[in-house]
Coordinates of N, CA and C in Angstrom, one line a residue:
M177 N -32.7 -72.8 -55.0 CA -31.3 -73.7 -54.3 C -30.9 -74.5 -55.0
S178 N -29.3 -74.5 -55.1 CA -28.5 -75.0 -55.8 C -28.8 -76.6 -55.9
H179 N -28.6 -77.1 -54.8 CA -29.0 -78.7 -54.8 C -29.3 -79.2 -53.3
L180 N -29.6 -80.3 -53.4 CA -30.3 -80.8 -51.7 C -30.1 -82.4 -52.2
Y181 N -29.3 -83.2 -51.6 CA -29.3 -84.8 -51.5 C -29.8 -85.4 -50.2
V182 N -30.3 -86.4 -50.6 CA -30.3 -87.2 -49.4 C -29.3 -88.5 -49.2
Y183 N -28.8 -88.5 -47.8 CA -27.8 -89.1 -47.9 C -28.7 -90.6 -47.3
Q184 N -28.4 -91.5 -47.8 CA -29.2 -92.7 -47.1 C -28.6 -94.0 -47.7
H185 N -27.8 -94.5 -46.5 CA -27.1 -95.9 -46.5 C -25.8 -95.7 -47.7
N186 N -25.5 -94.4 -47.8 CA -24.0 -94.1 -48.5 C -24.5 -93.8 -49.8
T187 N -25.4 -93.5 -50.2 CA -25.9 -93.5 -51.6 C -26.8 -91.9 -51.2
L188 N -26.8 -91.1 -52.6 CA -26.8 -90.0 -52.7 C -27.8 -90.2 -53.5
I189 N -29.2 -89.2 -53.1 CA -30.7 -89.2 -53.7 C -31.1 -87.7 -54.0
A190 N -31.0 -86.9 -55.0 CA -31.6 -85.6 -55.2 C -32.8 -85.5 -54.9
Q191 N -32.8 -84.5 -54.1 CA -34.5 -83.9 -54.2 C -34.6 -82.5 -54.4
P192 N -36.2 -82.0 -54.9 CA -36.2 -80.7 -55.6 C -36.4 -79.8 -54.7
S193 N -36.5 -80.0 -53.2 CA -36.9 -79.2 -52.2 C -36.5 -79.6 -50.9
L194 N -36.3 -78.6 -50.4 CA -35.7 -78.7 -48.6 C -36.9 -79.3 -47.8
W195 N -38.2 -79.2 -48.2 CA -39.5 -79.7 -47.5 C -39.6 -81.3 -47.8
Q196 N -39.2 -81.5 -49.5 CA -39.0 -82.8 -49.9 C -38.0 -83.5 -49.1
G197 N -36.8 -83.1 -49.0 CA -35.8 -84.1 -48.4 C -36.3 -84.0 -46.8
I198 N -36.6 -83.5 -46.2 CA -36.9 -83.7 -45.1 C -38.3 -84.6 -44.6
A199 N -39.1 -84.4 -45.5 CA -40.4 -85.5 -46.0 C -39.7 -87.0 -46.4
S200 N -38.5 -86.9 -46.9 CA -38.2 -88.5 -47.5 C -37.2 -89.0 -46.0
V201 N -36.7 -88.0 -45.4 CA -35.8 -88.6 -44.4 C -36.7 -89.2 -43.1
C202 N -37.8 -88.1 -43.1 CA -38.9 -88.8 -42.1 C -39.8 -89.9 -42.2
T203 N -39.9 -90.2 -43.5 CA -40.6 -91.2 -44.0 C -39.4 -92.5 -44.0
I204 N -38.2 -92.1 -44.3 CA -37.5 -93.4 -44.1 C -37.4 -93.6 -42.5
S205 N -37.4 -92.7 -41.8 CA -37.0 -93.3 -40.1 C -38.4 -93.4 -39.7
N206 N -39.7 -93.4 -40.4 CA -41.0 -93.7 -40.0 C -41.9 -92.9 -38.9
Q207 N -41.4 -91.2 -39.4 CA -41.5 -90.5 -38.5 C -43.0 -89.5 -39.0
H208 N -43.9 -88.9 -38.6 CA -44.9 -88.1 -39.0 C -44.3 -86.9 -39.6
I209 N -44.4 -86.2 -40.6 CA -44.0 -85.0 -40.9 C -44.0 -83.7 -40.0
P210 N -43.1 -83.0 -39.3 CA -43.2 -82.5 -38.2 C -43.9 -80.8 -38.4
K211 N -44.4 -80.4 -37.5 CA -44.9 -79.1 -37.8 C -43.9 -77.8 -36.9
V212 N -43.4 -78.3 -35.8 CA -42.5 -78.0 -35.1 C -40.6 -78.2 -35.2
I213 N -40.1 -77.7 -35.9 CA -38.6 -78.2 -35.9 C -37.9 -77.2 -35.9
S214 N -36.8 -77.6 -34.6 CA -35.8 -76.8 -34.2 C -34.3 -76.6 -35.0
F215 N -33.6 -76.3 -35.2 CA -32.5 -75.7 -36.0 C -31.0 -75.6 -34.7
V216 N -30.3 -76.6 -35.3 CA -29.2 -76.3 -33.8 C -27.9 -76.4 -34.9
G217 N -26.7 -76.0 -34.0 CA -25.2 -76.6 -34.7 C -24.7 -75.3 -35.8
A218 N -24.1 -75.6 -36.8 CA -23.5 -74.0 -37.3 C -23.3 -74.4 -38.7
G219 N -22.9 -73.2 -39.5 CA -22.6 -73.5 -40.9 C -24.2 -73.4 -41.9
G220 N -25.1 -72.7 -41.4 CA -26.0 -72.0 -42.4 C -27.5 -72.3 -41.6
K221 N -27.6 -72.3 -40.5 CA -28.8 -72.4 -39.8 C -29.9 -71.6 -40.2
T222 N -29.6 -70.3 -40.3 CA -30.7 -69.3 -40.4 C -30.9 -69.1 -42.1
T223 N -29.6 -69.3 -42.7 CA -29.9 -69.6 -44.3 C -31.2 -70.4 -44.3
W224 N -30.8 -71.8 -44.2 CA -32.1 -72.8 -44.1 C -32.9 -72.8 -43.6
L225 N -33.3 -72.1 -42.6 CA -34.6 -71.9 -41.9 C -35.3 -70.8 -42.6
Y226 N -34.5 -70.0 -43.2 CA -35.5 -69.0 -43.8 C -35.9 -69.6 -45.8
A227 N -34.7 -70.1 -46.0 CA -35.1 -70.5 -47.1 C -36.4 -72.1 -47.0
L228 N -36.6 -72.5 -46.2 CA -37.4 -73.3 -46.1 C -38.8 -72.8 -45.6
A229 N -38.7 -71.5 -44.8 CA -40.0 -70.6 -44.5 C -40.7 -70.2 -46.1
Q230 N -39.7 -69.7 -46.9 CA -40.4 -69.6 -48.1 C -40.7 -70.5 -49.0
E231 N -40.1 -71.7 -49.0 CA -40.6 -72.8 -49.8 C -42.2 -73.0 -49.5
Q232 N -42.3 -72.8 -47.9 CA -43.6 -73.2 -47.4 C -44.3 -72.3 -47.6
R233 N -44.4 -71.1 -47.9 CA -44.9 -70.0 -47.7 C -45.7 -69.7 -49.4
A234 N -44.5 -70.3 -50.2 CA -44.9 -70.3 -51.6 C -46.1 -71.0 -52.2
I235 N -46.3 -72.4 -51.1 CA -47.2 -73.3 -51.4 C -48.3 -72.9 -50.2
G236 N -48.4 -71.9 -50.0 CA -49.7 -71.3 -49.3 C -49.8 -71.5 -47.5
K237 N -48.6 -72.1 -46.8 CA -48.6 -72.7 -45.6 C -48.0 -71.1 -44.5
R238 N -48.2 -70.9 -43.7 CA -48.3 -69.9 -43.0 C -46.8 -70.4 -41.9
V239 N -46.0 -69.9 -41.9 CA -44.8 -69.9 -41.2 C -44.5 -69.2 -40.0
L240 N -44.4 -69.6 -38.4 CA -43.7 -68.8 -37.9 C -42.3 -69.6 -37.2
I241 N -41.6 -68.2 -37.4 CA -40.4 -68.4 -36.9 C -40.1 -67.6 -35.7
V242 N -39.2 -68.6 -35.0 CA -38.7 -67.8 -33.5 C -37.1 -68.4 -33.0
T243 N -36.6 -67.8 -32.1 CA -35.4 -68.2 -31.1 C -35.8 -68.6 -29.8
T244 N -35.2 -69.6 -29.9 CA -34.8 -70.0 -28.0 C -33.7 -69.2 -27.1
T245 N -32.6 -68.8 -28.5 CA -31.6 -67.9 -27.8 C -31.5 -66.6 -28.3
H246 N -30.8 -66.6 -29.0 CA -30.3 -65.4 -29.8 C -30.2 -65.3 -31.4
M247 N -31.3 -64.4 -32.0 CA -30.8 -64.7 -33.2 C -30.6 -63.1 -33.9
K248 N -30.3 -62.9 -35.2 CA -30.1 -61.7 -35.7 C -31.2 -61.0 -36.1
R249 N -31.5 -59.9 -35.9 CA -33.1 -59.1 -36.0 C -33.4 -59.1 -37.4
P250 N -34.7 -59.3 -37.8 CA -34.9 -59.7 -39.2 C -35.1 -58.4 -40.0
M251 N -34.7 -58.7 -41.1 CA -34.7 -57.4 -42.5 C -36.2 -57.5 -42.8
R252 N -36.8 -58.6 -42.6 CA -38.7 -58.8 -43.1 C -39.2 -59.5 -42.0
W253 N -40.6 -59.4 -42.0 CA -41.3 -60.2 -41.6 C -41.2 -60.0 -39.9
G254 N -40.6 -58.9 -39.6 CA -40.4 -59.1 -37.9 C -41.8 -58.8 -37.1
V255 N -42.0 -59.3 -36.3 CA -43.0 -58.6 -35.6 C -42.3 -58.8 -33.6
L256 N -42.2 -57.5 -33.3 CA -41.1 -57.7 -32.4 C -41.8 -56.6 -31.3
T257 N -43.2 -56.5 -31.2 CA -43.8 -56.4 -30.2 C -44.0 -57.0 -29.1
G258 N -44.0 -58.1 -28.9 CA -44.4 -59.2 -28.0 C -46.2 -59.1 -28.2
N259 N -46.6 -59.3 -29.3 CA -48.3 -58.8 -29.1 C -48.7 -60.1 -29.8
G260 N -49.4 -61.2 -29.4 CA -50.2 -62.0 -30.2 C -51.0 -61.5 -31.4
A261 N -51.7 -60.6 -31.3 CA -52.7 -59.9 -32.0 C -51.5 -59.6 -33.3
D262 N -50.3 -59.0 -33.4 CA -49.6 -58.2 -34.3 C -49.0 -59.6 -35.1
I263 N -48.6 -61.0 -34.2 CA -48.2 -62.0 -35.3 C -49.2 -62.7 -35.9
A264 N -50.4 -62.3 -35.7 CA -51.8 -62.9 -36.1 C -52.1 -62.3 -37.5
R265 N -52.0 -61.1 -37.5 CA -51.5 -60.0 -38.6 C -50.5 -60.1 -39.7
Q266 N -49.3 -60.2 -38.9 CA -48.2 -60.5 -40.0 C -48.4 -62.1 -40.8
L267 N -48.9 -63.1 -40.1 CA -49.3 -64.3 -40.5 C -50.1 -64.1 -41.8
D268 N -51.3 -63.8 -41.4 CA -52.5 -63.5 -42.6 C -51.7 -62.8 -43.9
A269 N -51.1 -61.5 -43.1 CA -50.7 -60.4 -44.6 C -49.5 -61.2 -45.4
E270 N -48.5 -61.6 -44.9 CA -47.2 -62.2 -45.2 C -46.9 -63.9 -45.3
G271 N -47.4 -64.4 -44.6 CA -47.5 -65.9 -44.5 C -46.6 -66.4 -43.8
I272 N -45.7 -65.6 -43.6 CA -43.9 -65.6 -42.7 C -44.1 -64.3 -41.4
A273 N -44.0 -65.3 -40.3 CA -43.9 -64.0 -39.0 C -42.3 -64.4 -38.4
V274 N -41.6 -63.4 -38.3 CA -40.2 -63.7 -37.6 C -40.8 -63.0 -36.3
A275 N -41.0 -63.9 -34.8 CA -41.3 -63.0 -33.4 C -40.1 -63.0 -32.7
G276 N -39.9 -62.3 -32.1 CA -38.9 -62.0 -30.9 C -39.0 -60.9 -30.4
I277 N -38.1 -60.6 -29.0 CA -38.2 -59.3 -28.4 C -37.0 -59.1 -28.2
P278 N -36.7 -57.6 -28.9 CA -35.5 -56.8 -29.0 C -34.7 -57.3 -28.2
C279 N -33.3 -57.4 -28.2 CA -32.2 -57.3 -27.3 C -31.1 -56.6 -27.6
E280 N -29.8 -56.8 -26.8 CA -28.6 -56.3 -27.6 C -28.0 -56.7 -28.9
N281 N -27.3 -55.7 -29.0 CA -26.4 -56.3 -30.5 C -27.2 -56.6 -31.8
D282 N -28.7 -55.5 -31.5 CA -29.4 -55.7 -32.9 C -29.7 -57.2 -33.0
K283 N -30.0 -58.0 -32.1 CA -30.5 -59.1 -32.1 C -31.9 -59.5 -31.5
I284 N -32.6 -60.6 -31.5 CA -34.0 -60.9 -31.2 C -33.8 -62.2 -29.9
T285 N -35.0 -61.9 -29.2 CA -34.9 -63.1 -28.5 C -36.3 -63.9 -28.5
Y286 N -36.4 -64.8 -27.4 CA -37.1 -65.8 -27.1 C -38.9 -64.9 -26.9
I287 N -39.6 -65.2 -27.6 CA -40.9 -64.7 -27.2 C -41.4 -65.1 -25.7
G288 N -41.4 -66.1 -25.3 CA -42.0 -66.7 -24.0 C -42.8 -68.3 -24.3
D289 N -43.1 -68.7 -23.3 CA -43.4 -69.5 -23.2 C -45.1 -69.3 -23.2
A290 N -45.5 -68.2 -22.6 CA -46.9 -68.2 -22.8 C -47.3 -67.7 -24.6
L291 N -46.6 -66.7 -24.7 CA -47.0 -66.0 -26.4 C -46.9 -67.1 -27.1
F292 N -45.9 -68.2 -27.1 CA -45.4 -69.3 -27.8 C -46.8 -70.2 -28.1
Q293 N -46.9 -70.4 -27.2 CA -48.1 -71.5 -27.1 C -49.4 -70.7 -27.1
A294 N -49.7 -69.3 -27.4 CA -50.8 -68.8 -27.8 C -51.0 -69.0 -29.4
V295 N -49.8 -68.4 -29.6 CA -49.7 -68.6 -31.3 C -49.2 -69.2 -32.0
S296 N -48.8 -70.4 -31.4 CA -48.3 -71.6 -32.4 C -49.7 -72.1 -32.8
P297 N -50.8 -72.2 -32.3 CA -52.3 -72.8 -33.5 C -51.9 -72.1 -35.0
L298 N -51.4 -70.6 -34.8 CA -51.8 -69.7 -35.8 C -51.1 -70.6 -37.1
A299 N -50.1 -71.0 -36.8 CA -49.0 -71.2 -38.1 C -49.2 -72.7 -38.4
D300 N -48.9 -73.1 -40.0 CA -49.0 -74.1 -40.2 C -47.4 -74.8 -39.8
I301 N -46.4 -74.5 -40.0 CA -44.9 -74.7 -39.6 C -44.3 -73.9 -38.5
I302 N -43.8 -74.2 -37.4 CA -43.0 -73.5 -36.9 C -41.6 -73.9 -37.0
L303 N -40.8 -72.9 -36.9 CA -39.0 -72.8 -37.1 C -38.4 -72.5 -36.1
I304 N -37.3 -73.0 -35.5 CA -36.8 -72.3 -34.1 C -35.7 -72.4 -34.6
E305 N -35.0 -71.2 -34.3 CA -33.2 -71.4 -34.5 C -32.9 -71.4 -32.8
A306 N -32.5 -72.4 -32.6 CA -32.0 -72.9 -31.3 C -31.0 -72.8 -30.4
D307 N -29.5 -72.4 -31.3 CA -28.7 -72.3 -30.7 C -27.8 -71.3 -31.8
G308 N -26.9 -70.8 -31.0 CA -25.8 -69.7 -31.9 C -24.3 -70.6 -32.3
S309 N -23.7 -69.6 -33.2 CA -22.4 -70.0 -33.6 C -21.5 -69.0 -34.5
K310 N -21.8 -67.7 -34.3 CA -21.5 -66.9 -34.6 C -20.7 -66.4 -36.3
R311 N -21.4 -67.0 -37.0 CA -21.3 -67.4 -38.3 C -20.1 -68.5 -38.4
I312 N -19.8 -68.9 -37.7 CA -18.5 -70.1 -37.7 C -18.8 -71.3 -38.2
P313 N -18.5 -72.2 -39.3 CA -19.2 -73.1 -39.5 C -19.2 -74.6 -39.2
L314 N -18.5 -74.4 -37.8 CA -18.6 -75.7 -37.0 C -18.8 -75.3 -35.5
K315 N -19.4 -76.5 -34.8 CA -19.4 -76.0 -33.2 C -19.3 -76.8 -32.3
V316 N -19.0 -77.0 -31.2 CA -19.0 -78.2 -30.2 C -20.2 -77.1 -29.3
F317 N -21.6 -77.7 -28.9 CA -22.4 -77.5 -27.7 C -21.8 -77.1 -26.4
D318 N -22.0 -76.2 -26.0 CA -21.8 -75.8 -24.3 C -23.0 -76.8 -23.5
T319 N -22.6 -76.3 -22.2 CA -23.6 -77.3 -21.6 C -25.1 -76.6 -21.5
H320 N -25.2 -75.4 -21.9 CA -26.6 -75.3 -21.8 C -27.2 -75.2 -23.1
E321 N -26.5 -75.5 -23.8 CA -27.0 -75.7 -25.5 C -27.4 -77.1 -26.0
P322 N -28.5 -77.2 -26.7 CA -29.2 -76.1 -27.2 C -30.1 -76.1 -26.6
V323 N -30.8 -75.1 -26.6 CA -32.2 -74.9 -26.0 C -33.3 -75.4 -26.6
I324 N -34.1 -76.6 -26.9 CA -34.9 -77.0 -27.4 C -36.1 -77.1 -26.6
L325 N -37.1 -76.7 -27.1 CA -38.3 -76.5 -26.7 C -39.3 -77.9 -27.0
P326 N -39.8 -77.9 -25.5 CA -40.6 -79.5 -25.7 C -41.4 -79.8 -26.6
Q327 N -42.1 -78.8 -27.4 CA -42.8 -78.9 -28.3 C -42.6 -79.1 -29.6
T328 N -40.9 -79.2 -30.2 CA -40.1 -79.6 -30.9 C -40.7 -81.2 -32.0
Q329 N -40.8 -81.3 -32.6 CA -41.0 -82.8 -33.1 C -39.6 -83.2 -33.9
L330 N -38.7 -82.5 -34.5 CA -37.5 -82.6 -35.2 C -36.5 -82.1 -35.0
I331 N -35.1 -81.7 -34.9 CA -34.1 -81.3 -34.8 C -33.5 -81.5 -35.9
L332 N -32.7 -80.4 -36.7 CA -31.9 -80.2 -37.8 C -30.4 -80.2 -37.1
C333 N -29.8 -80.6 -37.1 CA -28.3 -80.3 -36.9 C -27.3 -80.2 -38.1
L334 N -27.1 -79.1 -38.0 CA -26.1 -78.5 -39.2 C -24.6 -78.5 -38.9
A335 N -24.0 -78.6 -40.0 CA -22.1 -78.0 -39.7 C -22.3 -77.7 -41.2
G336 N -20.8 -76.9 -41.7 CA -20.5 -76.2 -43.0 C -19.8 -77.0 -43.2
I337 N -19.7 -77.5 -44.1 CA -18.1 -78.4 -44.7 C -16.8 -77.4 -45.2
S338 N -17.5 -75.8 -45.2 CA -16.6 -74.6 -45.3 C -15.4 -74.7 -44.4
A339 N -15.4 -75.5 -43.0 CA -14.7 -75.2 -42.1 C -13.2 -76.5 -42.4
L340 N -13.6 -77.0 -43.5 CA -12.2 -78.0 -43.7 C -11.1 -77.1 -44.2
G341 N -9.8 -77.6 -43.4 CA -8.8 -77.0 -44.1 C -8.4 -75.7 -43.3
K342 N -9.4 -75.5 -42.3 CA -9.1 -74.4 -41.0 C -8.5 -75.1 -40.1
S343 N -7.9 -74.1 -39.2 CA -7.2 -75.0 -38.0 C -8.7 -74.6 -37.1
V344 N -8.4 -75.8 -36.2 CA -9.4 -75.8 -35.1 C -10.0 -74.5 -34.3
D345 N -9.2 -73.7 -34.2 CA -9.3 -72.2 -33.3 C -10.2 -71.4 -34.2
H346 N -10.1 -71.6 -35.7 CA -10.5 -70.2 -36.2 C -12.0 -71.4 -37.6
G347 N -12.1 -72.4 -37.1 CA -13.3 -73.2 -37.9 C -14.1 -73.6 -36.9
C348 N -14.4 -74.1 -35.6 CA -15.0 -74.1 -34.5 C -15.2 -73.3 -33.9
F349 N -16.7 -73.3 -33.6 CA -17.4 -72.5 -32.2 C -16.8 -73.2 -31.0
R350 N -17.0 -72.4 -30.0 CA -16.4 -72.9 -28.4 C -15.3 -74.7 -29.0
W351 N -14.5 -74.4 -29.9 CA -13.5 -75.3 -29.9 C -13.2 -76.1 -28.7
Q352 N -12.9 -75.2 -27.7 CA -12.5 -75.2 -26.4 C -12.9 -76.4 -25.7
K353 N -14.2 -76.4 -25.8 CA -15.2 -77.5 -25.3 C -14.8 -79.0 -25.8
G354 N -14.2 -78.8 -27.0 CA -14.0 -80.3 -28.2 C -12.5 -81.3 -27.2
H355 N -12.0 -80.4 -26.9 CA -10.5 -81.2 -25.9 C -9.9 -81.2 -27.5
V356 N -9.8 -80.4 -28.5 CA -8.7 -80.9 -29.8 C -7.8 -79.2 -29.7
P357 N -6.8 -79.6 -29.6 CA -5.7 -78.6 -29.8 C -5.9 -77.8 -30.9
P358 N -6.0 -76.2 -30.5 CA -6.6 -75.3 -31.3 C -5.7 -75.1 -33.1
Q359 N -4.6 -75.5 -33.3 CA -3.8 -75.5 -34.4 C -4.1 -76.7 -35.2
T360 N -4.7 -77.7 -34.5 CA -5.0 -78.6 -35.1 C -5.9 -78.5 -36.6
I361 N -5.8 -79.3 -37.8 CA -6.5 -78.9 -38.9 C -7.5 -79.7 -39.4
L362 N -8.4 -79.0 -39.6 CA -10.2 -79.5 -39.5 C -9.7 -80.5 -41.0
T363 N -8.9 -81.7 -41.1 CA -9.3 -82.9 -42.1 C -10.9 -83.3 -41.9
P364 N -11.5 -84.3 -42.6 CA -12.5 -84.5 -42.8 C -12.9 -85.7 -41.7
D365 N -12.0 -86.2 -41.2 CA -11.9 -87.2 -39.6 C -11.8 -86.4 -38.6
V366 N -11.2 -85.3 -38.8 CA -11.2 -84.4 -37.4 C -12.4 -83.7 -37.3
F367 N -13.3 -82.7 -38.2 CA -14.4 -82.6 -38.7 C -15.4 -83.5 -38.3
R368 N -15.4 -85.0 -38.6 CA -16.2 -85.8 -38.3 C -16.3 -86.0 -36.6
M369 N -15.0 -86.3 -35.7 CA -15.1 -86.2 -34.7 C -15.4 -85.5 -33.9
I370 N -15.2 -84.0 -34.1 CA -15.8 -83.0 -33.4 C -17.3 -82.8 -33.5
W371 N -17.9 -82.7 -34.4 CA -19.2 -82.8 -34.9 C -20.1 -83.9 -34.1
Q372 N -19.9 -85.1 -34.2 CA -20.5 -86.0 -33.8 C -20.2 -86.1 -32.5
E373 N -19.0 -86.1 -31.5 CA -18.9 -86.0 -30.3 C -19.5 -85.0 -29.6
G374 N -19.4 -83.6 -30.0 CA -19.7 -82.3 -29.9 C -21.2 -82.0 -30.0
C375 N -21.8 -82.7 -30.8 CA -23.3 -82.3 -31.1 C -24.0 -83.4 -31.4
L376 N -23.8 -84.3 -32.3 CA -24.6 -85.2 -33.0 C -24.9 -86.2 -31.8
D377 N -23.9 -86.7 -31.1 CA -23.7 -87.6 -29.9 C -24.4 -87.0 -28.5
R378 N -24.4 -86.1 -28.4 CA -24.9 -85.5 -27.4 C -26.4 -84.9 -27.6
L379 N -27.1 -84.5 -28.7 CA -28.7 -84.7 -29.1 C -28.9 -86.1 -28.9
S380 N -28.6 -87.2 -29.4 CA -29.3 -88.2 -29.3 C -28.9 -88.9 -27.6
H381 N -28.3 -88.3 -27.2 CA -28.4 -88.9 -25.7 C -29.1 -88.1 -24.7
H382 N -29.4 -87.0 -25.3 CA -30.3 -85.7 -24.1 C -31.8 -85.6 -24.9
Y383 N -32.1 -85.6 -26.0 CA -33.2 -85.4 -26.5 C -33.9 -86.8 -27.1
M384 N -35.2 -87.1 -27.1 CA -36.0 -88.0 -27.8 C -36.4 -87.6 -29.0
Q385 N -36.9 -86.5 -29.5 CA -36.9 -86.0 -30.7 C -35.9 -86.9 -31.8
P386 N -36.6 -86.8 -33.0 CA -35.9 -87.6 -34.0 C -35.0 -86.5 -34.7
M387 N -33.4 -86.7 -35.1 CA -32.8 -85.8 -35.3 C -32.2 -86.2 -37.0
I388 N -32.2 -85.1 -37.7 CA -31.6 -85.5 -39.0 C -30.1 -84.5 -39.0
P389 N -28.6 -85.1 -39.0 CA -27.8 -84.7 -39.7 C -27.8 -83.9 -40.9
V390 N -27.3 -82.7 -40.8 CA -27.2 -81.4 -42.0 C -25.7 -81.2 -42.1
L391 N -25.4 -81.4 -43.5 CA -23.8 -81.1 -43.7 C -24.4 -80.0 -45.0
N392 N -23.8 -78.6 -45.0 CA -24.3 -77.3 -45.5 C -23.0 -76.8 -46.1
Q393 N -23.4 -76.2 -47.1 CA -22.3 -75.8 -47.6 C -21.5 -76.6 -48.7
C394 N -21.9 -77.5 -49.4 CA -21.4 -78.4 -50.2 C -21.3 -77.9 -51.6
D395 N -20.6 -76.8 -51.9 CA -20.5 -75.9 -53.0 C -19.7 -76.6 -54.2
T396 N -19.0 -78.1 -53.9 CA -18.5 -78.5 -54.8 C -18.7 -80.0 -55.1
I397 N -17.8 -80.4 -56.1 CA -17.7 -81.8 -56.1 C -17.0 -82.5 -55.1
E398 N -15.6 -81.7 -54.8 CA -15.0 -82.2 -53.9 C -15.7 -82.0 -52.7
Q399 N -16.4 -81.3 -52.1 CA -17.4 -81.0 -50.8 C -18.1 -81.8 -50.6
I400 N -18.8 -82.4 -51.4 CA -19.8 -83.1 -51.6 C -19.4 -84.6 -51.1
Q401 N -18.1 -85.0 -51.9 CA -17.6 -86.3 -51.7 C -17.1 -86.2 -50.2
Q402 N -16.6 -85.0 -49.7 CA -16.0 -85.2 -48.2 C -17.4 -84.9 -47.3
A403 N -18.0 -84.4 -47.4 CA -19.5 -84.6 -46.6 C -20.2 -86.1 -46.5
Q404 N -19.6 -86.8 -47.9 CA -20.5 -88.2 -48.2 C -19.6 -88.9 -47.4
H405 N -18.4 -88.9 -47.1 CA -17.3 -89.3 -46.5 C -17.5 -89.4 -45.0
I406 N -18.0 -88.2 -44.3 CA -18.2 -87.7 -42.9 C -20.0 -88.3 -42.3
L407 N -20.7 -88.0 -43.4 CA -21.6 -89.0 -43.0 C -21.8 -90.2 -43.0
H408 N -20.9 -90.8 -43.3 CA -20.6 -92.5 -43.6 C -19.7 -93.0 -42.3
Q409 N -18.7 -92.0 -41.9 CA -17.8 -92.3 -40.5 C -18.5 -91.9 -39.6
C410 N -19.4 -91.0 -39.5 CA -20.3 -91.0 -38.4 C -21.5 -92.1 -38.1
H411 N -21.7 -93.2 -39.4 CA -22.5 -94.3 -39.1 C -23.8 -93.9 -38.8
V412 N -24.2 -92.9 -39.5 CA -25.5 -92.2 -39.8 C -26.3 -92.8 -40.8
T413 N -27.5 -93.3 -40.9 CA -28.2 -94.0 -41.9 C -28.5 -93.1 -42.6
T414 N -29.5 -91.9 -42.2 CA -29.8 -91.3 -43.5 C -29.3 -89.5 -42.9
G415 N -29.0 -89.0 -43.9 CA -29.0 -87.4 -43.4 C -29.4 -86.6 -44.5
L416 N -28.8 -85.3 -44.7 CA -29.1 -84.1 -46.1 C -27.8 -83.4 -46.1
M417 N -27.5 -83.2 -47.4 CA -26.5 -82.3 -47.6 C -27.0 -81.4 -48.7
T418 N -26.7 -80.1 -48.6 CA -27.2 -79.2 -49.4 C -25.9 -78.0 -49.4
T419 N -26.4 -76.9 -50.5 CA -25.9 -76.0 -50.8 C -26.6 -75.3 -51.4
F420 N -26.4 -73.5 -51.0 CA -27.2 -72.4 -51.5 C -26.5 -71.5 -52.2
N421 N -27.1 -71.0 -53.4 CA -26.4 -69.9 -54.3 C -26.3 -68.6 -53.3
E422 N -25.5 -67.4 -53.5 CA -25.2 -66.5 -53.1 C -26.0 -65.5 -52.9
A423 N -27.3 -65.9 -53.2 CA -28.3 -64.7 -53.5 C -29.3 -65.4 -52.0
E424 N -29.2 -66.7 -51.9 CA -30.0 -67.3 -50.7 C -29.5 -67.2 -49.4
R425 N -28.1 -67.0 -49.4 CA -27.3 -67.2 -48.1 C -27.9 -66.3 -46.9
E426 N -28.8 -64.9 -47.5 CA -28.8 -64.0 -46.5 C -30.7 -64.0 -46.1
P427 N -31.0 -63.8 -45.1 CA -32.3 -63.6 -45.4 C -32.9 -62.4 -46.4
R428 N -33.8 -62.3 -47.1 CA -34.2 -61.4 -47.7 C -35.6 -60.5 -47.5

């Protein structure tokens, strides 16, 4: 991983791993370290999810990955049979199991409540992709989004800094829901308004679980500064800022 910063009261603190960044923020907010994490938003959910899974596998943890909506069919670790015994074998053999039911467009969907509850005790950590953004770096939630399971203990809400400088209709998924003209340029202030009103505020109003704002794709010093400005303008106490090198940006 190229870098991760914990944003705390407008100060940046470097962290050596994704999990330590999460743990640091959870400690600050007096929350227990979670077992079930849902990823929502845009701009790197899948990259984040797989990178965290591989970190945890490397220290001996067993990681279950599912989606409550749709996600790309996995290139590795997939268990697409809907069979709990197959998921158990995959976790034992590889440490990571991506469980889903095949559906259209080479994607997978949710395994269902009964199977999820049956296999959850087999994993040390469960990572859930809980909405989609069609690889666009910013989004506004639709009325049916995200799909957060009640077992979720922490929500990570992502957005990608690469949206900056693009027009809203090119840089924001479901931009029509945000009531911003399509040719509006995504400056840091416009980005902040869309992310806060279209994602962060909705999460805080509708879910009791703690939520960590995450700005991803902070690849340059300028983007790091822009991300810091956006988090400051959102009036959040803590958040995360991340970037991944090219090899990490697709599940391997």
